Amino acid sequence: MKALRRCGLVAVAAAAVALIAAGCGGSNNNSTSSTAATSATTTSAAGGGGGQNLELAANPSGQLTFDKTQLSAKPGTVTLTMNNPSSSGIQHGIAVEGNGVDQDGQIVQPGGTSTVTVSNLKPGKYEFYCPFDSHKQQGMEGTLTVK
């Protein structure tokens, strides 16, 4: 029985490492951003823990925007997972800032996925953005509301 539990824990740990190691990319064109719906999926790891995974993507046509400008989450651990479509043509990343939080995910090539996990998020408004080059200043940003 202990060997079976150990095998299960190893599988969970391997999946977590694979998710963390994933990256994302981006685009290099300037454009206006559009408002999109919020997407949130709550996930829980075996053996406790858990948290929320919010998914978003960089613009597939190379514009410096995300597919969502508003995200919502409950207080606690939140992971933002950003897909950088192969067609974007530029590197991107994902970061969260505000209320004492300042965390950046990795910068990834087109076709990659970037993630950032923030523990113990308190209610309030946070900014998510692309920390690559001047993408944030060019409009690649949005608001994460925790309530």
PDB file of C-alpha atoms in Angstrom:
ATOM      1  CA  MET A   1       0.000   0.000   0.000  1.00  0.00           C
ATOM      2  CA  LYS A   2       2.855   2.403   0.854  1.00  0.00           C
ATOM      3  CA  ALA A   3       4.468   1.755  -2.537  1.00  0.00           C
ATOM      4  CA  LEU A   4       1.177   2.570  -4.282  1.00  0.00           C
ATOM      5  CA  ARG A   5       0.851   5.858  -2.356  1.00  0.00           C
ATOM      6  CA  ARG A   6       4.466   6.736  -3.077  1.00  0.00           C
ATOM      7  CA  CYS A   7       3.913   6.054  -6.800  1.00  0.00           C
ATOM      8  CA  GLY A   8       0.828   8.304  -6.758  1.00  0.00           C
ATOM      9  CA  LEU A   9       2.724  11.111  -5.018  1.00  0.00           C
ATOM     10  CA  VAL A  10       5.562  10.812  -7.533  1.00  0.00           C
ATOM     11  CA  ALA A  11       3.039  11.117 -10.388  1.00  0.00           C
ATOM     12  CA  VAL A  12       1.466  14.227  -8.814  1.00  0.00           C
ATOM     13  CA  ALA A  13       4.902  15.780  -8.245  1.00  0.00           C
ATOM     14  CA  ALA A  14       5.951  15.035 -11.837  1.00  0.00           C
ATOM     15  CA  ALA A  15       2.768  16.646 -13.162  1.00  0.00           C
ATOM     16  CA  ALA A  16       3.378  19.749 -11.012  1.00  0.00           C
ATOM     17  CA  VAL A  17       6.982  20.044 -12.244  1.00  0.00           C
ATOM     18  CA  ALA A  18       5.828  19.674 -15.868  1.00  0.00           C
ATOM     19  CA  LEU A  19       3.255  22.454 -15.391  1.00  0.00           C
ATOM     20  CA  ILE A  20       5.798  24.770 -13.796  1.00  0.00           C
ATOM     21  CA  ALA A  21       8.381  24.054 -16.507  1.00  0.00           C
ATOM     22  CA  ALA A  22       5.930  24.944 -19.293  1.00  0.00           C
ATOM     23  CA  GLY A  23       6.392  28.358 -20.966  1.00  0.00           C
ATOM     24  CA  CYS A  24       4.540  30.892 -23.174  1.00  0.00           C
ATOM     25  CA  GLY A  25       5.310  33.327 -25.998  1.00  0.00           C
ATOM     26  CA  GLY A  26       3.869  36.496 -27.546  1.00  0.00           C
ATOM     27  CA  SER A  27       3.404  38.953 -30.334  1.00  0.00           C
ATOM     28  CA  ASN A  28       5.075  42.096 -31.569  1.00  0.00           C
ATOM     29  CA  ASN A  29       2.322  44.138 -33.191  1.00  0.00           C
ATOM     30  CA  ASN A  30       0.535  47.027 -31.535  1.00  0.00           C
ATOM     31  CA  SER A  31      -3.256  47.111 -31.399  1.00  0.00           C
ATOM     32  CA  THR A  32      -6.195  47.947 -29.209  1.00  0.00           C
ATOM     33  CA  SER A  33      -7.327  45.353 -26.750  1.00  0.00           C
ATOM     34  CA  SER A  34     -10.766  43.827 -26.588  1.00  0.00           C
ATOM     35  CA  THR A  35     -12.707  42.764 -23.538  1.00  0.00           C
ATOM     36  CA  ALA A  36     -13.267  39.034 -23.165  1.00  0.00           C
ATOM     37  CA  ALA A  37     -14.952  36.756 -20.681  1.00  0.00           C
ATOM     38  CA  THR A  38     -13.250  35.458 -17.579  1.00  0.00           C
ATOM     39  CA  SER A  39     -12.145  31.830 -17.500  1.00  0.00           C
ATOM     40  CA  ALA A  40     -11.424  30.103 -14.226  1.00  0.00           C
ATOM     41  CA  THR A  41     -11.018  26.447 -13.447  1.00  0.00           C
ATOM     42  CA  THR A  42     -10.527  25.265  -9.910  1.00  0.00           C
ATOM     43  CA  THR A  43      -8.086  22.397  -9.581  1.00  0.00           C
ATOM     44  CA  SER A  44      -6.986  20.339  -6.621  1.00  0.00           C
ATOM     45  CA  ALA A  45      -3.912  18.168  -6.248  1.00  0.00           C
ATOM     46  CA  ALA A  46      -4.107  14.718  -4.687  1.00  0.00           C
ATOM     47  CA  GLY A  47      -3.105  14.676  -1.058  1.00  0.00           C
ATOM     48  CA  GLY A  48      -4.348  18.208  -0.259  1.00  0.00           C
ATOM     49  CA  GLY A  49      -3.259  21.635  -1.371  1.00  0.00           C
ATOM     50  CA  GLY A  50      -5.232  22.813  -4.341  1.00  0.00           C
ATOM     51  CA  GLY A  51      -5.896  26.201  -5.758  1.00  0.00           C
ATOM     52  CA  GLN A  52      -7.314  27.873  -8.800  1.00  0.00           C
ATOM     53  CA  ASN A  53      -5.969  27.838 -12.338  1.00  0.00           C
ATOM     54  CA  LEU A  54      -6.917  30.782 -14.542  1.00  0.00           C
ATOM     55  CA  GLU A  55      -6.196  30.346 -18.237  1.00  0.00           C
ATOM     56  CA  LEU A  56      -5.569  33.025 -20.835  1.00  0.00           C
ATOM     57  CA  ALA A  57      -3.700  33.396 -24.121  1.00  0.00           C
ATOM     58  CA  ALA A  58      -1.638  35.927 -26.025  1.00  0.00           C
ATOM     59  CA  ASN A  59      -3.159  37.257 -29.234  1.00  0.00           C
ATOM     60  CA  PRO A  60      -2.571  34.674 -32.000  1.00  0.00           C
ATOM     61  CA  SER A  61      -2.133  37.320 -34.722  1.00  0.00           C
ATOM     62  CA  GLY A  62       0.776  39.095 -33.044  1.00  0.00           C
ATOM     63  CA  GLN A  63      -1.053  42.004 -31.380  1.00  0.00           C
ATOM     64  CA  LEU A  64       0.141  42.948 -27.894  1.00  0.00           C
ATOM     65  CA  THR A  65      -3.026  41.844 -26.107  1.00  0.00           C
ATOM     66  CA  PHE A  66      -4.351  38.929 -24.104  1.00  0.00           C
ATOM     67  CA  ASP A  67      -7.607  37.177 -24.994  1.00  0.00           C
ATOM     68  CA  LYS A  68      -8.974  38.304 -21.606  1.00  0.00           C
ATOM     69  CA  THR A  69      -8.612  41.626 -19.823  1.00  0.00           C
ATOM     70  CA  GLN A  70     -10.574  40.655 -16.690  1.00  0.00           C
ATOM     71  CA  LEU A  71     -10.027  37.597 -14.479  1.00  0.00           C
ATOM     72  CA  SER A  72     -11.674  36.661 -11.171  1.00  0.00           C
ATOM     73  CA  ALA A  73     -10.544  34.350  -8.392  1.00  0.00           C
ATOM     74  CA  LYS A  74     -11.273  33.464  -4.807  1.00  0.00           C
ATOM     75  CA  PRO A  75      -8.688  34.245  -2.101  1.00  0.00           C
ATOM     76  CA  GLY A  76      -5.890  31.705  -1.750  1.00  0.00           C
ATOM     77  CA  THR A  77      -3.440  30.148  -4.187  1.00  0.00           C
ATOM     78  CA  VAL A  78      -3.980  31.163  -7.814  1.00  0.00           C
ATOM     79  CA  THR A  79      -2.045  30.035 -10.894  1.00  0.00           C
ATOM     80  CA  LEU A  80      -2.252  32.006 -14.132  1.00  0.00           C
ATOM     81  CA  THR A  81      -1.444  29.870 -17.176  1.00  0.00           C
ATOM     82  CA  MET A  82      -0.851  31.810 -20.381  1.00  0.00           C
ATOM     83  CA  ASN A  83      -0.655  30.114 -23.760  1.00  0.00           C
ATOM     84  CA  ASN A  84       1.501  31.816 -26.400  1.00  0.00           C
ATOM     85  CA  PRO A  85       0.122  30.641 -29.761  1.00  0.00           C
ATOM     86  CA  SER A  86       2.685  29.525 -32.356  1.00  0.00           C
ATOM     87  CA  SER A  87       1.308  32.159 -34.735  1.00  0.00           C
ATOM     88  CA  SER A  88       2.018  35.073 -32.361  1.00  0.00           C
ATOM     89  CA  GLY A  89       5.589  35.446 -33.594  1.00  0.00           C
ATOM     90  CA  ILE A  90       7.090  36.895 -30.389  1.00  0.00           C
ATOM     91  CA  GLN A  91       8.056  35.949 -26.842  1.00  0.00           C
ATOM     92  CA  HIS A  92       5.655  36.557 -23.964  1.00  0.00           C
ATOM     93  CA  GLY A  93       5.287  35.858 -20.275  1.00  0.00           C
ATOM     94  CA  ILE A  94       2.770  36.359 -17.492  1.00  0.00           C
ATOM     95  CA  ALA A  95       3.188  38.337 -14.254  1.00  0.00           C
ATOM     96  CA  VAL A  96       0.992  39.453 -11.337  1.00  0.00           C
ATOM     97  CA  GLU A  97       1.454  42.646  -9.339  1.00  0.00           C
ATOM     98  CA  GLY A  98      -0.413  44.582  -6.646  1.00  0.00           C
ATOM     99  CA  ASN A  99      -1.234  44.549  -2.932  1.00  0.00           C
ATOM    100  CA  GLY A 100       2.316  43.558  -2.017  1.00  0.00           C
ATOM    101  CA  VAL A 101       2.555  40.896  -4.755  1.00  0.00           C
ATOM    102  CA  ASP A 102       5.119  41.114  -7.575  1.00  0.00           C
ATOM    103  CA  GLN A 103       5.723  37.761  -9.278  1.00  0.00           C
ATOM    104  CA  ASP A 104       6.793  36.981 -12.845  1.00  0.00           C
ATOM    105  CA  GLY A 105       6.422  33.746 -14.750  1.00  0.00           C
ATOM    106  CA  GLN A 106       8.946  32.672 -17.353  1.00  0.00           C
ATOM    107  CA  ILE A 107       9.281  34.304 -20.784  1.00  0.00           C
ATOM    108  CA  VAL A 108       8.513  31.753 -23.491  1.00  0.00           C
ATOM    109  CA  GLN A 109       8.772  31.419 -27.243  1.00  0.00           C
ATOM    110  CA  PRO A 110       5.720  31.194 -29.559  1.00  0.00           C
ATOM    111  CA  GLY A 111       4.037  27.840 -28.966  1.00  0.00           C
ATOM    112  CA  GLY A 112       4.974  27.804 -25.269  1.00  0.00           C
ATOM    113  CA  THR A 113       3.104  28.284 -22.006  1.00  0.00           C
ATOM    114  CA  SER A 114       4.062  30.581 -19.126  1.00  0.00           C
ATOM    115  CA  THR A 115       2.744  30.132 -15.603  1.00  0.00           C
ATOM    116  CA  VAL A 116       2.913  32.125 -12.415  1.00  0.00           C
ATOM    117  CA  THR A 117       1.557  30.874  -9.091  1.00  0.00           C
ATOM    118  CA  VAL A 118       0.763  33.292  -6.290  1.00  0.00           C
ATOM    119  CA  SER A 119       0.046  31.928  -2.818  1.00  0.00           C
ATOM    120  CA  ASN A 120      -2.253  33.489  -0.270  1.00  0.00           C
ATOM    121  CA  LEU A 121      -3.864  36.121  -2.518  1.00  0.00           C
ATOM    122  CA  LYS A 122      -6.059  38.422  -0.459  1.00  0.00           C
ATOM    123  CA  PRO A 123      -9.266  40.087  -1.699  1.00  0.00           C
ATOM    124  CA  GLY A 124      -8.550  43.070  -3.924  1.00  0.00           C
ATOM    125  CA  LYS A 125      -7.483  44.051  -7.417  1.00  0.00           C
ATOM    126  CA  TYR A 126      -4.226  42.917  -9.004  1.00  0.00           C
ATOM    127  CA  GLU A 127      -2.703  43.593 -12.392  1.00  0.00           C
ATOM    128  CA  PHE A 128      -1.646  40.778 -14.697  1.00  0.00           C
ATOM    129  CA  TYR A 129       0.623  41.639 -17.610  1.00  0.00           C
ATOM    130  CA  CYS A 130       3.346  40.501 -19.986  1.00  0.00           C
ATOM    131  CA  PRO A 131       6.740  41.332 -18.432  1.00  0.00           C
ATOM    132  CA  PHE A 132       8.633  40.947 -21.722  1.00  0.00           C
ATOM    133  CA  ASP A 133      10.187  44.056 -23.279  1.00  0.00           C
ATOM    134  CA  SER A 134       7.673  46.948 -23.166  1.00  0.00           C
ATOM    135  CA  HIS A 135       4.568  44.789 -23.749  1.00  0.00           C
ATOM    136  CA  LYS A 136       2.867  45.986 -20.552  1.00  0.00           C
ATOM    137  CA  GLN A 137       3.325  49.637 -21.521  1.00  0.00           C
ATOM    138  CA  GLN A 138       1.905  48.851 -24.961  1.00  0.00           C
ATOM    139  CA  GLY A 139      -1.324  47.447 -23.503  1.00  0.00           C
ATOM    140  CA  MET A 140      -0.674  43.766 -22.761  1.00  0.00           C
ATOM    141  CA  GLU A 141      -2.300  43.835 -19.335  1.00  0.00           C
ATOM    142  CA  GLY A 142      -5.515  43.167 -17.453  1.00  0.00           C
ATOM    143  CA  THR A 143      -7.124  43.093 -14.004  1.00  0.00           C
ATOM    144  CA  LEU A 144      -7.373  40.121 -11.645  1.00  0.00           C
ATOM    145  CA  THR A 145     -10.100  40.641  -9.070  1.00  0.00           C
ATOM    146  CA  VAL A 146      -9.910  38.475  -5.954  1.00  0.00           C
ATOM    147  CA  LYS A 147     -13.111  38.313  -3.877  1.00  0.00           C
TER     148      LYS A 147
END
